[in-house]
């Protein structure tokens, strides 16, 4: 079964839906160890820590 839209949305209607994508600022968190700005669910690139655990080695 596939999705079957009842009415085709016009180009303007469709494009307007995608017009404001870049407006939202990506939600950033702070690393619990070094305090650097990190994306959620990502290893901190500054100190290599995720969930208060050392995950990757960071060269000094
Ligand atoms: Zn960090």
mmCIF file with all atom_site columns, N, CA, C and O and ligand atoms in Angstrom:
data_model
loop_
_atom_site.group_PDB
_atom_site.id
_atom_site.type_symbol
_atom_site.label_atom_id
_atom_site.label_alt_id
_atom_site.label_comp_id
_atom_site.label_asym_id
_atom_site.label_entity_id
_atom_site.label_seq_id
_atom_site.pdbx_PDB_ins_code
_atom_site.Cartn_x
_atom_site.Cartn_y
_atom_site.Cartn_z
_atom_site.occupancy
_atom_site.B_iso_or_equiv
_atom_site.pdbx_formal_charge
_atom_site.auth_seq_id
_atom_site.auth_comp_id
_atom_site.auth_asym_id
_atom_site.auth_atom_id
_atom_site.pdbx_PDB_model_num
ATOM   1   N  N   . UNK A 1 1  ? 0.853  -1.204 0.000  1.00 0.00 ? 1  UNK A N   1
ATOM   2   C  CA  . UNK A 1 1  ? 0.000  0.000  0.000  1.00 0.00 ? 1  UNK A CA  1
ATOM   3   C  C   . UNK A 1 1  ? 0.887  1.253  0.000  1.00 0.00 ? 1  UNK A C   1
ATOM   4   O  O   . UNK A 1 1  ? 1.868  1.324  0.723  1.00 0.00 ? 1  UNK A O   1
ATOM   5   N  N   . UNK A 1 2  ? 0.528  2.157  -0.800 1.00 0.00 ? 2  UNK A N   1
ATOM   6   C  CA  . UNK A 1 2  ? 1.311  3.387  -0.845 1.00 0.00 ? 2  UNK A CA  1
ATOM   7   C  C   . UNK A 1 2  ? 0.430  4.583  -0.507 1.00 0.00 ? 2  UNK A C   1
ATOM   8   O  O   . UNK A 1 2  ? -0.791 4.507  -0.621 1.00 0.00 ? 2  UNK A O   1
ATOM   9   N  N   . UNK A 1 3  ? 1.103  5.643  -0.132 1.00 0.00 ? 3  UNK A N   1
ATOM   10  C  CA  . UNK A 1 3  ? 0.368  6.866  0.207  1.00 0.00 ? 3  UNK A CA  1
ATOM   11  C  C   . UNK A 1 3  ? -0.193 7.467  -1.076 1.00 0.00 ? 3  UNK A C   1
ATOM   12  O  O   . UNK A 1 3  ? 0.505  7.570  -2.089 1.00 0.00 ? 3  UNK A O   1
ATOM   13  N  N   . UNK A 1 4  ? -1.430 7.846  -1.050 1.00 0.00 ? 4  UNK A N   1
ATOM   14  C  CA  . UNK A 1 4  ? -2.079 8.392  -2.228 1.00 0.00 ? 4  UNK A CA  1
ATOM   15  C  C   . UNK A 1 4  ? -2.738 9.726  -1.881 1.00 0.00 ? 4  UNK A C   1
ATOM   16  O  O   . UNK A 1 4  ? -3.835 9.748  -1.331 1.00 0.00 ? 4  UNK A O   1
ATOM   17  N  N   . UNK A 1 5  ? -2.062 10.834 -2.157 1.00 0.00 ? 5  UNK A N   1
ATOM   18  C  CA  . UNK A 1 5  ? -2.632 12.136 -1.801 1.00 0.00 ? 5  UNK A CA  1
ATOM   19  C  C   . UNK A 1 5  ? -3.900 12.418 -2.590 1.00 0.00 ? 5  UNK A C   1
ATOM   20  O  O   . UNK A 1 5  ? -3.956 12.182 -3.800 1.00 0.00 ? 5  UNK A O   1
ATOM   21  N  N   . UNK A 1 6  ? -4.879 12.893 -1.886 1.00 0.00 ? 6  UNK A N   1
ATOM   22  C  CA  . UNK A 1 6  ? -6.178 13.135 -2.528 1.00 0.00 ? 6  UNK A CA  1
ATOM   23  C  C   . UNK A 1 6  ? -6.099 14.325 -3.476 1.00 0.00 ? 6  UNK A C   1
ATOM   24  O  O   . UNK A 1 6  ? -6.678 14.293 -4.562 1.00 0.00 ? 6  UNK A O   1
ATOM   25  N  N   . UNK A 1 7  ? -5.374 15.375 -3.029 1.00 0.00 ? 7  UNK A N   1
ATOM   26  C  CA  . UNK A 1 7  ? -5.237 16.545 -3.874 1.00 0.00 ? 7  UNK A CA  1
ATOM   27  C  C   . UNK A 1 7  ? -3.763 16.868 -4.082 1.00 0.00 ? 7  UNK A C   1
ATOM   28  O  O   . UNK A 1 7  ? -2.986 16.826 -3.126 1.00 0.00 ? 7  UNK A O   1
ATOM   29  N  N   . UNK A 1 8  ? -3.410 17.163 -5.316 1.00 0.00 ? 8  UNK A N   1
ATOM   30  C  CA  . UNK A 1 8  ? -2.016 17.532 -5.582 1.00 0.00 ? 8  UNK A CA  1
ATOM   31  C  C   . UNK A 1 8  ? -1.770 18.941 -5.080 1.00 0.00 ? 8  UNK A C   1
ATOM   32  O  O   . UNK A 1 8  ? -2.525 19.858 -5.417 1.00 0.00 ? 8  UNK A O   1
ATOM   33  N  N   . UNK A 1 9  ? -0.700 19.079 -4.279 1.00 0.00 ? 9  UNK A N   1
ATOM   34  C  CA  . UNK A 1 9  ? -0.368 20.413 -3.794 1.00 0.00 ? 9  UNK A CA  1
ATOM   35  C  C   . UNK A 1 9  ? 0.422  21.150 -4.862 1.00 0.00 ? 9  UNK A C   1
ATOM   36  O  O   . UNK A 1 9  ? 1.310  20.585 -5.502 1.00 0.00 ? 9  UNK A O   1
ATOM   37  N  N   . UNK A 1 10 ? 0.105  22.414 -5.017 1.00 0.00 ? 10 UNK A N   1
ATOM   38  C  CA  . UNK A 1 10 ? 0.750  23.203 -6.056 1.00 0.00 ? 10 UNK A CA  1
ATOM   39  C  C   . UNK A 1 10 ? 2.221  23.413 -5.732 1.00 0.00 ? 10 UNK A C   1
ATOM   40  O  O   . UNK A 1 10 ? 2.671  23.181 -4.614 1.00 0.00 ? 10 UNK A O   1
ATOM   41  N  N   . UNK A 1 11 ? 2.974  23.851 -6.740 1.00 0.00 ? 11 UNK A N   1
ATOM   42  C  CA  . UNK A 1 11 ? 4.413  24.057 -6.534 1.00 0.00 ? 11 UNK A CA  1
ATOM   43  C  C   . UNK A 1 11 ? 4.652  25.067 -5.423 1.00 0.00 ? 11 UNK A C   1
ATOM   44  O  O   . UNK A 1 11 ? 5.564  24.910 -4.615 1.00 0.00 ? 11 UNK A O   1
ATOM   45  N  N   . UNK A 1 12 ? 3.851  26.123 -5.412 1.00 0.00 ? 12 UNK A N   1
ATOM   46  C  CA  . UNK A 1 12 ? 4.017  27.149 -4.381 1.00 0.00 ? 12 UNK A CA  1
ATOM   47  C  C   . UNK A 1 12 ? 3.737  26.614 -3.001 1.00 0.00 ? 12 UNK A C   1
ATOM   48  O  O   . UNK A 1 12 ? 4.462  26.893 -2.056 1.00 0.00 ? 12 UNK A O   1
ATOM   49  N  N   . UNK A 1 13 ? 2.693  25.814 -2.890 1.00 0.00 ? 13 UNK A N   1
ATOM   50  C  CA  . UNK A 1 13 ? 2.337  25.225 -1.593 1.00 0.00 ? 13 UNK A CA  1
ATOM   51  C  C   . UNK A 1 13 ? 3.431  24.285 -1.120 1.00 0.00 ? 13 UNK A C   1
ATOM   52  O  O   . UNK A 1 13 ? 3.826  24.308 0.045  1.00 0.00 ? 13 UNK A O   1
ATOM   53  N  N   . UNK A 1 14 ? 3.932  23.489 -2.036 1.00 0.00 ? 14 UNK A N   1
ATOM   54  C  CA  . UNK A 1 14 ? 4.982  22.532 -1.688 1.00 0.00 ? 14 UNK A CA  1
ATOM   55  C  C   . UNK A 1 14 ? 6.267  23.246 -1.297 1.00 0.00 ? 14 UNK A C   1
ATOM   56  O  O   . UNK A 1 14 ? 6.910  22.907 -0.319 1.00 0.00 ? 14 UNK A O   1
ATOM   57  N  N   . UNK A 1 15 ? 6.647  24.261 -2.090 1.00 0.00 ? 15 UNK A N   1
ATOM   58  C  CA  . UNK A 1 15 ? 7.898  24.966 -1.836 1.00 0.00 ? 15 UNK A CA  1
ATOM   59  C  C   . UNK A 1 15 ? 7.822  25.797 -0.557 1.00 0.00 ? 15 UNK A C   1
ATOM   60  O  O   . UNK A 1 15 ? 8.822  25.968 0.128  1.00 0.00 ? 15 UNK A O   1
ATOM   61  N  N   . UNK A 1 16 ? 6.655  26.298 -0.251 1.00 0.00 ? 16 UNK A N   1
ATOM   62  C  CA  . UNK A 1 16 ? 6.511  27.092 0.965  1.00 0.00 ? 16 UNK A CA  1
ATOM   63  C  C   . UNK A 1 16 ? 6.761  26.230 2.198  1.00 0.00 ? 16 UNK A C   1
ATOM   64  O  O   . UNK A 1 16 ? 7.281  26.695 3.203  1.00 0.00 ? 16 UNK A O   1
ATOM   65  N  N   . UNK A 1 17 ? 6.385  24.975 2.081  1.00 0.00 ? 17 UNK A N   1
ATOM   66  C  CA  . UNK A 1 17 ? 6.601  24.055 3.204  1.00 0.00 ? 17 UNK A CA  1
ATOM   67  C  C   . UNK A 1 17 ? 8.096  23.903 3.484  1.00 0.00 ? 17 UNK A C   1
ATOM   68  O  O   . UNK A 1 17 ? 8.512  23.691 4.610  1.00 0.00 ? 17 UNK A O   1
ATOM   69  N  N   . UNK A 1 18 ? 8.911  23.982 2.430  1.00 0.00 ? 18 UNK A N   1
ATOM   70  C  CA  . UNK A 1 18 ? 10.353 23.770 2.576  1.00 0.00 ? 18 UNK A CA  1
ATOM   71  C  C   . UNK A 1 18 ? 11.123 25.076 2.653  1.00 0.00 ? 18 UNK A C   1
ATOM   72  O  O   . UNK A 1 18 ? 12.354 25.070 2.677  1.00 0.00 ? 18 UNK A O   1
ATOM   73  N  N   . UNK A 1 19 ? 10.409 26.184 2.656  1.00 0.00 ? 19 UNK A N   1
ATOM   74  C  CA  . UNK A 1 19 ? 11.087 27.483 2.555  1.00 0.00 ? 19 UNK A CA  1
ATOM   75  C  C   . UNK A 1 19 ? 11.818 27.856 3.829  1.00 0.00 ? 19 UNK A C   1
ATOM   76  O  O   . UNK A 1 19 ? 12.832 28.550 3.790  1.00 0.00 ? 19 UNK A O   1
ATOM   77  N  N   . UNK A 1 20 ? 11.326 27.415 4.974  1.00 0.00 ? 20 UNK A N   1
ATOM   78  C  CA  . UNK A 1 20 ? 11.876 27.891 6.248  1.00 0.00 ? 20 UNK A CA  1
ATOM   79  C  C   . UNK A 1 20 ? 12.715 26.848 6.967  1.00 0.00 ? 20 UNK A C   1
ATOM   80  O  O   . UNK A 1 20 ? 12.886 26.907 8.168  1.00 0.00 ? 20 UNK A O   1
ATOM   81  N  N   . UNK A 1 21 ? 13.251 25.917 6.200  1.00 0.00 ? 21 UNK A N   1
ATOM   82  C  CA  . UNK A 1 21 ? 14.041 24.855 6.815  1.00 0.00 ? 21 UNK A CA  1
ATOM   83  C  C   . UNK A 1 21 ? 15.279 25.400 7.512  1.00 0.00 ? 21 UNK A C   1
ATOM   84  O  O   . UNK A 1 21 ? 15.630 25.001 8.605  1.00 0.00 ? 21 UNK A O   1
ATOM   85  N  N   . UNK A 1 22 ? 15.966 26.318 6.800  1.00 0.00 ? 22 UNK A N   1
ATOM   86  C  CA  . UNK A 1 22 ? 17.253 26.771 7.313  1.00 0.00 ? 22 UNK A CA  1
ATOM   87  C  C   . UNK A 1 22 ? 17.100 27.797 8.435  1.00 0.00 ? 22 UNK A C   1
ATOM   88  O  O   . UNK A 1 22 ? 18.082 28.234 8.993  1.00 0.00 ? 22 UNK A O   1
ATOM   89  N  N   . UNK A 1 23 ? 15.887 28.188 8.746  1.00 0.00 ? 23 UNK A N   1
ATOM   90  C  CA  . UNK A 1 23 ? 15.663 29.194 9.769  1.00 0.00 ? 23 UNK A CA  1
ATOM   91  C  C   . UNK A 1 23 ? 15.975 28.651 11.160 1.00 0.00 ? 23 UNK A C   1
ATOM   92  O  O   . UNK A 1 23 ? 16.491 29.359 12.011 1.00 0.00 ? 23 UNK A O   1
ATOM   93  N  N   . UNK A 1 24 ? 15.675 27.387 11.390 1.00 0.00 ? 24 UNK A N   1
ATOM   94  C  CA  . UNK A 1 24 ? 15.862 26.837 12.727 1.00 0.00 ? 24 UNK A CA  1
ATOM   95  C  C   . UNK A 1 24 ? 17.340 26.608 13.018 1.00 0.00 ? 24 UNK A C   1
ATOM   96  O  O   . UNK A 1 24 ? 18.048 25.997 12.223 1.00 0.00 ? 24 UNK A O   1
ATOM   97  N  N   . UNK A 1 25 ? 17.775 27.107 14.141 1.00 0.00 ? 25 UNK A N   1
ATOM   98  C  CA  . UNK A 1 25 ? 19.166 26.923 14.543 1.00 0.00 ? 25 UNK A CA  1
ATOM   99  C  C   . UNK A 1 25 ? 19.322 25.507 15.078 1.00 0.00 ? 25 UNK A C   1
ATOM   100 O  O   . UNK A 1 25 ? 18.492 25.045 15.866 1.00 0.00 ? 25 UNK A O   1
ATOM   101 N  N   . UNK A 1 26 ? 20.357 24.792 14.645 1.00 0.00 ? 26 UNK A N   1
ATOM   102 C  CA  . UNK A 1 26 ? 20.546 23.436 15.154 1.00 0.00 ? 26 UNK A CA  1
ATOM   103 C  C   . UNK A 1 26 ? 20.746 23.431 16.658 1.00 0.00 ? 26 UNK A C   1
ATOM   104 O  O   . UNK A 1 26 ? 21.535 24.221 17.181 1.00 0.00 ? 26 UNK A O   1
ATOM   105 N  N   . UNK A 1 27 ? 20.050 22.560 17.317 1.00 0.00 ? 27 UNK A N   1
ATOM   106 C  CA  . UNK A 1 27 ? 20.123 22.513 18.774 1.00 0.00 ? 27 UNK A CA  1
ATOM   107 C  C   . UNK A 1 27 ? 21.477 21.959 19.206 1.00 0.00 ? 27 UNK A C   1
ATOM   108 O  O   . UNK A 1 27 ? 21.843 20.846 18.836 1.00 0.00 ? 27 UNK A O   1
ATOM   109 N  N   . UNK A 1 28 ? 22.186 22.747 19.957 1.00 0.00 ? 28 UNK A N   1
ATOM   110 C  CA  . UNK A 1 28 ? 23.502 22.337 20.406 1.00 0.00 ? 28 UNK A CA  1
ATOM   111 C  C   . UNK A 1 28 ? 23.509 22.174 21.922 1.00 0.00 ? 28 UNK A C   1
ATOM   112 O  O   . UNK A 1 28 ? 22.842 22.917 22.632 1.00 0.00 ? 28 UNK A O   1
ATOM   113 N  N   . UNK A 1 29 ? 24.273 21.205 22.359 1.00 0.00 ? 29 UNK A N   1
ATOM   114 C  CA  . UNK A 1 29 ? 24.444 21.017 23.784 1.00 0.00 ? 29 UNK A CA  1
ATOM   115 C  C   . UNK A 1 29 ? 25.879 21.300 24.173 1.00 0.00 ? 29 UNK A C   1
ATOM   116 O  O   . UNK A 1 29 ? 26.720 21.552 23.319 1.00 0.00 ? 29 UNK A O   1
ATOM   117 N  N   . UNK A 1 30 ? 26.139 21.283 25.460 1.00 0.00 ? 30 UNK A N   1
ATOM   118 C  CA  . UNK A 1 30 ? 27.503 21.506 25.915 1.00 0.00 ? 30 UNK A CA  1
ATOM   119 C  C   . UNK A 1 30 ? 28.098 20.204 26.430 1.00 0.00 ? 30 UNK A C   1
ATOM   120 O  O   . UNK A 1 30 ? 27.426 19.425 27.102 1.00 0.00 ? 30 UNK A O   1
ATOM   121 N  N   . UNK A 1 31 ? 29.356 19.996 26.084 1.00 0.00 ? 31 UNK A N   1
ATOM   122 C  CA  . UNK A 1 31 ? 30.058 18.822 26.566 1.00 0.00 ? 31 UNK A CA  1
ATOM   123 C  C   . UNK A 1 31 ? 30.166 18.870 28.086 1.00 0.00 ? 31 UNK A C   1
ATOM   124 O  O   . UNK A 1 31 ? 30.504 19.905 28.655 1.00 0.00 ? 31 UNK A O   1
ATOM   125 N  N   . UNK A 1 32 ? 29.855 17.748 28.714 1.00 0.00 ? 32 UNK A N   1
ATOM   126 C  CA  . UNK A 1 32 ? 29.859 17.718 30.170 1.00 0.00 ? 32 UNK A CA  1
ATOM   127 C  C   . UNK A 1 32 ? 31.279 17.770 30.736 1.00 0.00 ? 32 UNK A C   1
ATOM   128 O  O   . UNK A 1 32 ? 31.468 18.049 31.905 1.00 0.00 ? 32 UNK A O   1
ATOM   129 N  N   . UNK A 1 33 ? 32.252 17.475 29.892 1.00 0.00 ? 33 UNK A N   1
ATOM   130 C  CA  . UNK A 1 33 ? 33.631 17.452 30.372 1.00 0.00 ? 33 UNK A CA  1
ATOM   131 C  C   . UNK A 1 33 ? 34.353 18.768 30.104 1.00 0.00 ? 33 UNK A C   1
ATOM   132 O  O   . UNK A 1 33 ? 34.878 19.389 31.015 1.00 0.00 ? 33 UNK A O   1
ATOM   133 N  N   . UNK A 1 34 ? 34.355 19.163 28.822 1.00 0.00 ? 34 UNK A N   1
ATOM   134 C  CA  . UNK A 1 34 ? 35.135 20.347 28.484 1.00 0.00 ? 34 UNK A CA  1
ATOM   135 C  C   . UNK A 1 34 ? 34.262 21.569 28.201 1.00 0.00 ? 34 UNK A C   1
ATOM   136 O  O   . UNK A 1 34 ? 34.773 22.673 28.100 1.00 0.00 ? 34 UNK A O   1
ATOM   137 N  N   . UNK A 1 35 ? 32.965 21.376 28.082 1.00 0.00 ? 35 UNK A N   1
ATOM   138 C  CA  . UNK A 1 35 ? 32.061 22.512 27.910 1.00 0.00 ? 35 UNK A CA  1
ATOM   139 C  C   . UNK A 1 35 ? 31.976 23.034 26.497 1.00 0.00 ? 35 UNK A C   1
ATOM   140 O  O   . UNK A 1 35 ? 31.364 24.064 26.256 1.00 0.00 ? 35 UNK A O   1
ATOM   141 N  N   . UNK A 1 36 ? 32.565 22.328 25.539 1.00 0.00 ? 36 UNK A N   1
ATOM   142 C  CA  . UNK A 1 36 ? 32.493 22.766 24.148 1.00 0.00 ? 36 UNK A CA  1
ATOM   143 C  C   . UNK A 1 36 ? 31.104 22.490 23.581 1.00 0.00 ? 36 UNK A C   1
ATOM   144 O  O   . UNK A 1 36 ? 30.401 21.594 24.051 1.00 0.00 ? 36 UNK A O   1
ATOM   145 N  N   . UNK A 1 37 ? 30.733 23.279 22.572 1.00 0.00 ? 37 UNK A N   1
ATOM   146 C  CA  . UNK A 1 37 ? 29.431 23.072 21.943 1.00 0.00 ? 37 UNK A CA  1
ATOM   147 C  C   . UNK A 1 37 ? 29.470 21.794 21.119 1.00 0.00 ? 37 UNK A C   1
ATOM   148 O  O   . UNK A 1 37 ? 30.325 21.627 20.255 1.00 0.00 ? 37 UNK A O   1
ATOM   149 N  N   . UNK A 1 38 ? 28.543 20.897 21.381 1.00 0.00 ? 38 UNK A N   1
ATOM   150 C  CA  . UNK A 1 38 ? 28.504 19.629 20.658 1.00 0.00 ? 38 UNK A CA  1
ATOM   151 C  C   . UNK A 1 38 ? 27.076 19.339 20.221 1.00 0.00 ? 38 UNK A C   1
ATOM   152 O  O   . UNK A 1 38 ? 26.110 19.717 20.887 1.00 0.00 ? 38 UNK A O   1
ATOM   153 N  N   . UNK A 1 39 ? 26.966 18.643 19.090 1.00 0.00 ? 39 UNK A N   1
ATOM   154 C  CA  . UNK A 1 39 ? 25.656 18.206 18.637 1.00 0.00 ? 39 UNK A CA  1
ATOM   155 C  C   . UNK A 1 39 ? 25.182 17.062 19.521 1.00 0.00 ? 39 UNK A C   1
ATOM   156 O  O   . UNK A 1 39 ? 25.986 16.225 19.939 1.00 0.00 ? 39 UNK A O   1
ATOM   157 N  N   . UNK A 1 40 ? 23.883 16.986 19.807 1.00 0.00 ? 40 UNK A N   1
ATOM   158 C  CA  . UNK A 1 40 ? 23.384 15.883 20.616 1.00 0.00 ? 40 UNK A CA  1
ATOM   159 C  C   . UNK A 1 40 ? 23.603 14.535 19.942 1.00 0.00 ? 40 UNK A C   1
ATOM   160 O  O   . UNK A 1 40 ? 23.506 14.421 18.719 1.00 0.00 ? 40 UNK A O   1
ATOM   161 N  N   . UNK A 1 41 ? 23.874 13.542 20.730 1.00 0.00 ? 41 UNK A N   1
ATOM   162 C  CA  . UNK A 1 41 ? 24.142 12.174 20.274 1.00 0.00 ? 41 UNK A CA  1
ATOM   163 C  C   . UNK A 1 41 ? 25.375 12.090 19.393 1.00 0.00 ? 41 UNK A C   1
ATOM   164 O  O   . UNK A 1 41 ? 25.458 11.278 18.473 1.00 0.00 ? 41 UNK A O   1
ATOM   165 N  N   . UNK A 1 42 ? 26.338 12.994 19.681 1.00 0.00 ? 42 UNK A N   1
ATOM   166 C  CA  . UNK A 1 42 ? 27.600 12.966 18.965 1.00 0.00 ? 42 UNK A CA  1
ATOM   167 C  C   . UNK A 1 42 ? 28.737 13.005 19.984 1.00 0.00 ? 42 UNK A C   1
ATOM   168 O  O   . UNK A 1 42 ? 28.597 13.576 21.054 1.00 0.00 ? 42 UNK A O   1
ATOM   169 N  N   . UNK A 1 43 ? 29.822 12.379 19.616 1.00 0.00 ? 43 UNK A N   1
ATOM   170 C  CA  . UNK A 1 43 ? 31.000 12.433 20.469 1.00 0.00 ? 43 UNK A CA  1
ATOM   171 C  C   . UNK A 1 43 ? 31.593 13.838 20.402 1.00 0.00 ? 43 UNK A C   1
ATOM   172 O  O   . UNK A 1 43 ? 31.645 14.445 19.334 1.00 0.00 ? 43 UNK A O   1
ATOM   173 N  N   . UNK A 1 44 ? 32.011 14.342 21.542 1.00 0.00 ? 44 UNK A N   1
ATOM   174 C  CA  . UNK A 1 44 ? 32.663 15.646 21.577 1.00 0.00 ? 44 UNK A CA  1
ATOM   175 C  C   . UNK A 1 44 ? 33.999 15.547 20.861 1.00 0.00 ? 44 UNK A C   1
ATOM   176 O  O   . UNK A 1 44 ? 34.841 14.722 21.209 1.00 0.00 ? 44 UNK A O   1
ATOM   177 N  N   . UNK A 1 45 ? 34.181 16.429 19.857 1.00 0.00 ? 45 UNK A N   1
ATOM   178 C  CA  . UNK A 1 45 ? 35.416 16.364 19.089 1.00 0.00 ? 45 UNK A CA  1
ATOM   179 C  C   . UNK A 1 45 ? 36.589 16.970 19.846 1.00 0.00 ? 45 UNK A C   1
ATOM   180 O  O   . UNK A 1 45 ? 37.738 16.687 19.546 1.00 0.00 ? 45 UNK A O   1
ATOM   181 N  N   . UNK A 1 46 ? 36.288 17.804 20.811 1.00 0.00 ? 46 UNK A N   1
ATOM   182 C  CA  . UNK A 1 46 ? 37.367 18.490 21.533 1.00 0.00 ? 46 UNK A CA  1
ATOM   183 C  C   . UNK A 1 46 ? 38.086 17.535 22.482 1.00 0.00 ? 46 UNK A C   1
ATOM   184 O  O   . UNK A 1 46 ? 39.300 17.540 22.581 1.00 0.00 ? 46 UNK A O   1
ATOM   185 N  N   . UNK A 1 47 ? 37.317 16.714 23.211 1.00 0.00 ? 47 UNK A N   1
ATOM   186 C  CA  . UNK A 1 47 ? 37.946 15.846 24.201 1.00 0.00 ? 47 UNK A CA  1
ATOM   187 C  C   . UNK A 1 47 ? 37.633 14.366 23.967 1.00 0.00 ? 47 UNK A C   1
ATOM   188 O  O   . UNK A 1 47 ? 38.138 13.506 24.679 1.00 0.00 ? 47 UNK A O   1
ATOM   189 N  N   . UNK A 1 48 ? 36.818 14.053 22.971 1.00 0.00 ? 48 UNK A N   1
ATOM   190 C  CA  . UNK A 1 48 ? 36.540 12.654 22.650 1.00 0.00 ? 48 UNK A CA  1
ATOM   191 C  C   . UNK A 1 48 ? 35.689 11.942 23.674 1.00 0.00 ? 48 UNK A C   1
ATOM   192 O  O   . UNK A 1 48 ? 35.812 10.748 23.869 1.00 0.00 ? 48 UNK A O   1
ATOM   193 N  N   . UNK A 1 49 ? 34.791 12.688 24.319 1.00 0.00 ? 49 UNK A N   1
ATOM   194 C  CA  . UNK A 1 49 ? 33.981 12.111 25.378 1.00 0.00 ? 49 UNK A CA  1
ATOM   195 C  C   . UNK A 1 49 ? 32.520 12.028 24.943 1.00 0.00 ? 49 UNK A C   1
ATOM   196 O  O   . UNK A 1 49 ? 32.007 12.921 24.267 1.00 0.00 ? 49 UNK A O   1
ATOM   197 N  N   . UNK A 1 50 ? 31.868 10.955 25.275 1.00 0.00 ? 50 UNK A N   1
ATOM   198 C  CA  . UNK A 1 50 ? 30.428 10.858 25.083 1.00 0.00 ? 50 UNK A CA  1
ATOM   199 C  C   . UNK A 1 50 ? 29.815 10.180 26.297 1.00 0.00 ? 50 UNK A C   1
ATOM   200 O  O   . UNK A 1 50 ? 30.285 9.124  26.735 1.00 0.00 ? 50 UNK A O   1
ATOM   201 N  N   . UNK A 1 51 ? 28.775 10.786 26.843 1.00 0.00 ? 51 UNK A N   1
ATOM   202 C  CA  . UNK A 1 51 ? 28.105 10.253 28.032 1.00 0.00 ? 51 UNK A CA  1
ATOM   203 C  C   . UNK A 1 51 ? 29.093 10.049 29.191 1.00 0.00 ? 51 UNK A C   1
ATOM   204 O  O   . UNK A 1 51 ? 29.099 9.025  29.855 1.00 0.00 ? 51 UNK A O   1
ATOM   205 N  N   . UNK A 1 52 ? 29.940 11.080 29.346 1.00 0.00 ? 52 UNK A N   1
ATOM   206 C  CA  . UNK A 1 52 ? 30.931 11.123 30.428 1.00 0.00 ? 52 UNK A CA  1
ATOM   207 C  C   . UNK A 1 52 ? 31.943 9.983  30.352 1.00 0.00 ? 52 UNK A C   1
ATOM   208 O  O   . UNK A 1 52 ? 32.545 9.588  31.343 1.00 0.00 ? 52 UNK A O   1
ATOM   209 N  N   . UNK A 1 53 ? 32.074 9.394  29.162 1.00 0.00 ? 53 UNK A N   1
ATOM   210 C  CA  . UNK A 1 53 ? 33.066 8.335  28.984 1.00 0.00 ? 53 UNK A CA  1
ATOM   211 C  C   . UNK A 1 53 ? 34.001 8.691  27.855 1.00 0.00 ? 53 UNK A C   1
ATOM   212 O  O   . UNK A 1 53 ? 33.563 9.238  26.830 1.00 0.00 ? 53 UNK A O   1
ATOM   213 N  N   . UNK A 1 54 ? 35.254 8.333  27.996 1.00 0.00 ? 54 UNK A N   1
ATOM   214 C  CA  . UNK A 1 54 ? 36.233 8.544  26.928 1.00 0.00 ? 54 UNK A CA  1
ATOM   215 C  C   . UNK A 1 54 ? 35.961 7.534  25.819 1.00 0.00 ? 54 UNK A C   1
ATOM   216 O  O   . UNK A 1 54 ? 36.007 6.330  26.053 1.00 0.00 ? 54 UNK A O   1
ATOM   217 N  N   . UNK A 1 55 ? 35.650 8.031  24.644 1.00 0.00 ? 55 UNK A N   1
ATOM   218 C  CA  . UNK A 1 55 ? 35.274 7.151  23.544 1.00 0.00 ? 55 UNK A CA  1
ATOM   219 C  C   . UNK A 1 55 ? 36.375 7.083  22.501 1.00 0.00 ? 55 UNK A C   1
ATOM   220 O  O   . UNK A 1 55 ? 36.739 6.003  22.020 1.00 0.00 ? 55 UNK A O   1
ATOM   221 N  N   . UNK A 1 56 ? 36.909 8.230  22.137 1.00 0.00 ? 56 UNK A N   1
ATOM   222 C  CA  . UNK A 1 56 ? 37.974 8.251  21.121 1.00 0.00 ? 56 UNK A CA  1
ATOM   223 C  C   . UNK A 1 56 ? 39.202 8.954  21.685 1.00 0.00 ? 56 UNK A C   1
ATOM   224 O  O   . UNK A 1 56 ? 39.089 9.805  22.572 1.00 0.00 ? 56 UNK A O   1
ATOM   225 N  N   . UNK A 1 57 ? 40.332 8.602  21.125 1.00 0.00 ? 57 UNK A N   1
ATOM   226 C  CA  . UNK A 1 57 ? 41.572 9.249  21.554 1.00 0.00 ? 57 UNK A CA  1
ATOM   227 C  C   . UNK A 1 57 ? 41.703 10.588 20.850 1.00 0.00 ? 57 UNK A C   1
ATOM   228 O  O   . UNK A 1 57 ? 41.434 10.697 19.653 1.00 0.00 ? 57 UNK A O   1
ATOM   229 N  N   . UNK A 1 58 ? 42.104 11.571 21.593 1.00 0.00 ? 58 UNK A N   1
ATOM   230 C  CA  . UNK A 1 58 ? 42.302 12.903 21.027 1.00 0.00 ? 58 UNK A CA  1
ATOM   231 C  C   . UNK A 1 58 ? 43.780 13.252 21.104 1.00 0.00 ? 58 UNK A C   1
ATOM   232 O  O   . UNK A 1 58 ? 44.378 13.178 22.177 1.00 0.00 ? 58 UNK A O   1
ATOM   233 N  N   . UNK A 1 59 ? 44.324 13.581 19.935 1.00 0.00 ? 59 UNK A N   1
ATOM   234 C  CA  . UNK A 1 59 ? 45.733 13.972 19.904 1.00 0.00 ? 59 UNK A CA  1
ATOM   235 C  C   . UNK A 1 59 ? 45.885 15.379 20.463 1.00 0.00 ? 59 UNK A C   1
ATOM   236 O  O   . UNK A 1 59 ? 45.086 16.264 20.158 1.00 0.00 ? 59 UNK A O   1
ATOM   237 N  N   . UNK A 1 60 ? 46.919 15.592 21.230 1.00 0.00 ? 60 UNK A N   1
ATOM   238 C  CA  . UNK A 1 60 ? 47.159 16.916 21.805 1.00 0.00 ? 60 UNK A CA  1
ATOM   239 C  C   . UNK A 1 60 ? 47.879 17.812 20.799 1.00 0.00 ? 60 UNK A C   1
ATOM   240 O  O   . UNK A 1 60 ? 48.751 17.356 20.106 1.00 0.00 ? 60 UNK A O   1
HETATM 241 ZN ZN1 . LIG B 2 .  ? 34.357 17.707 25.399 1.00 0.00 ? 1  LIG B ZN1 1
#
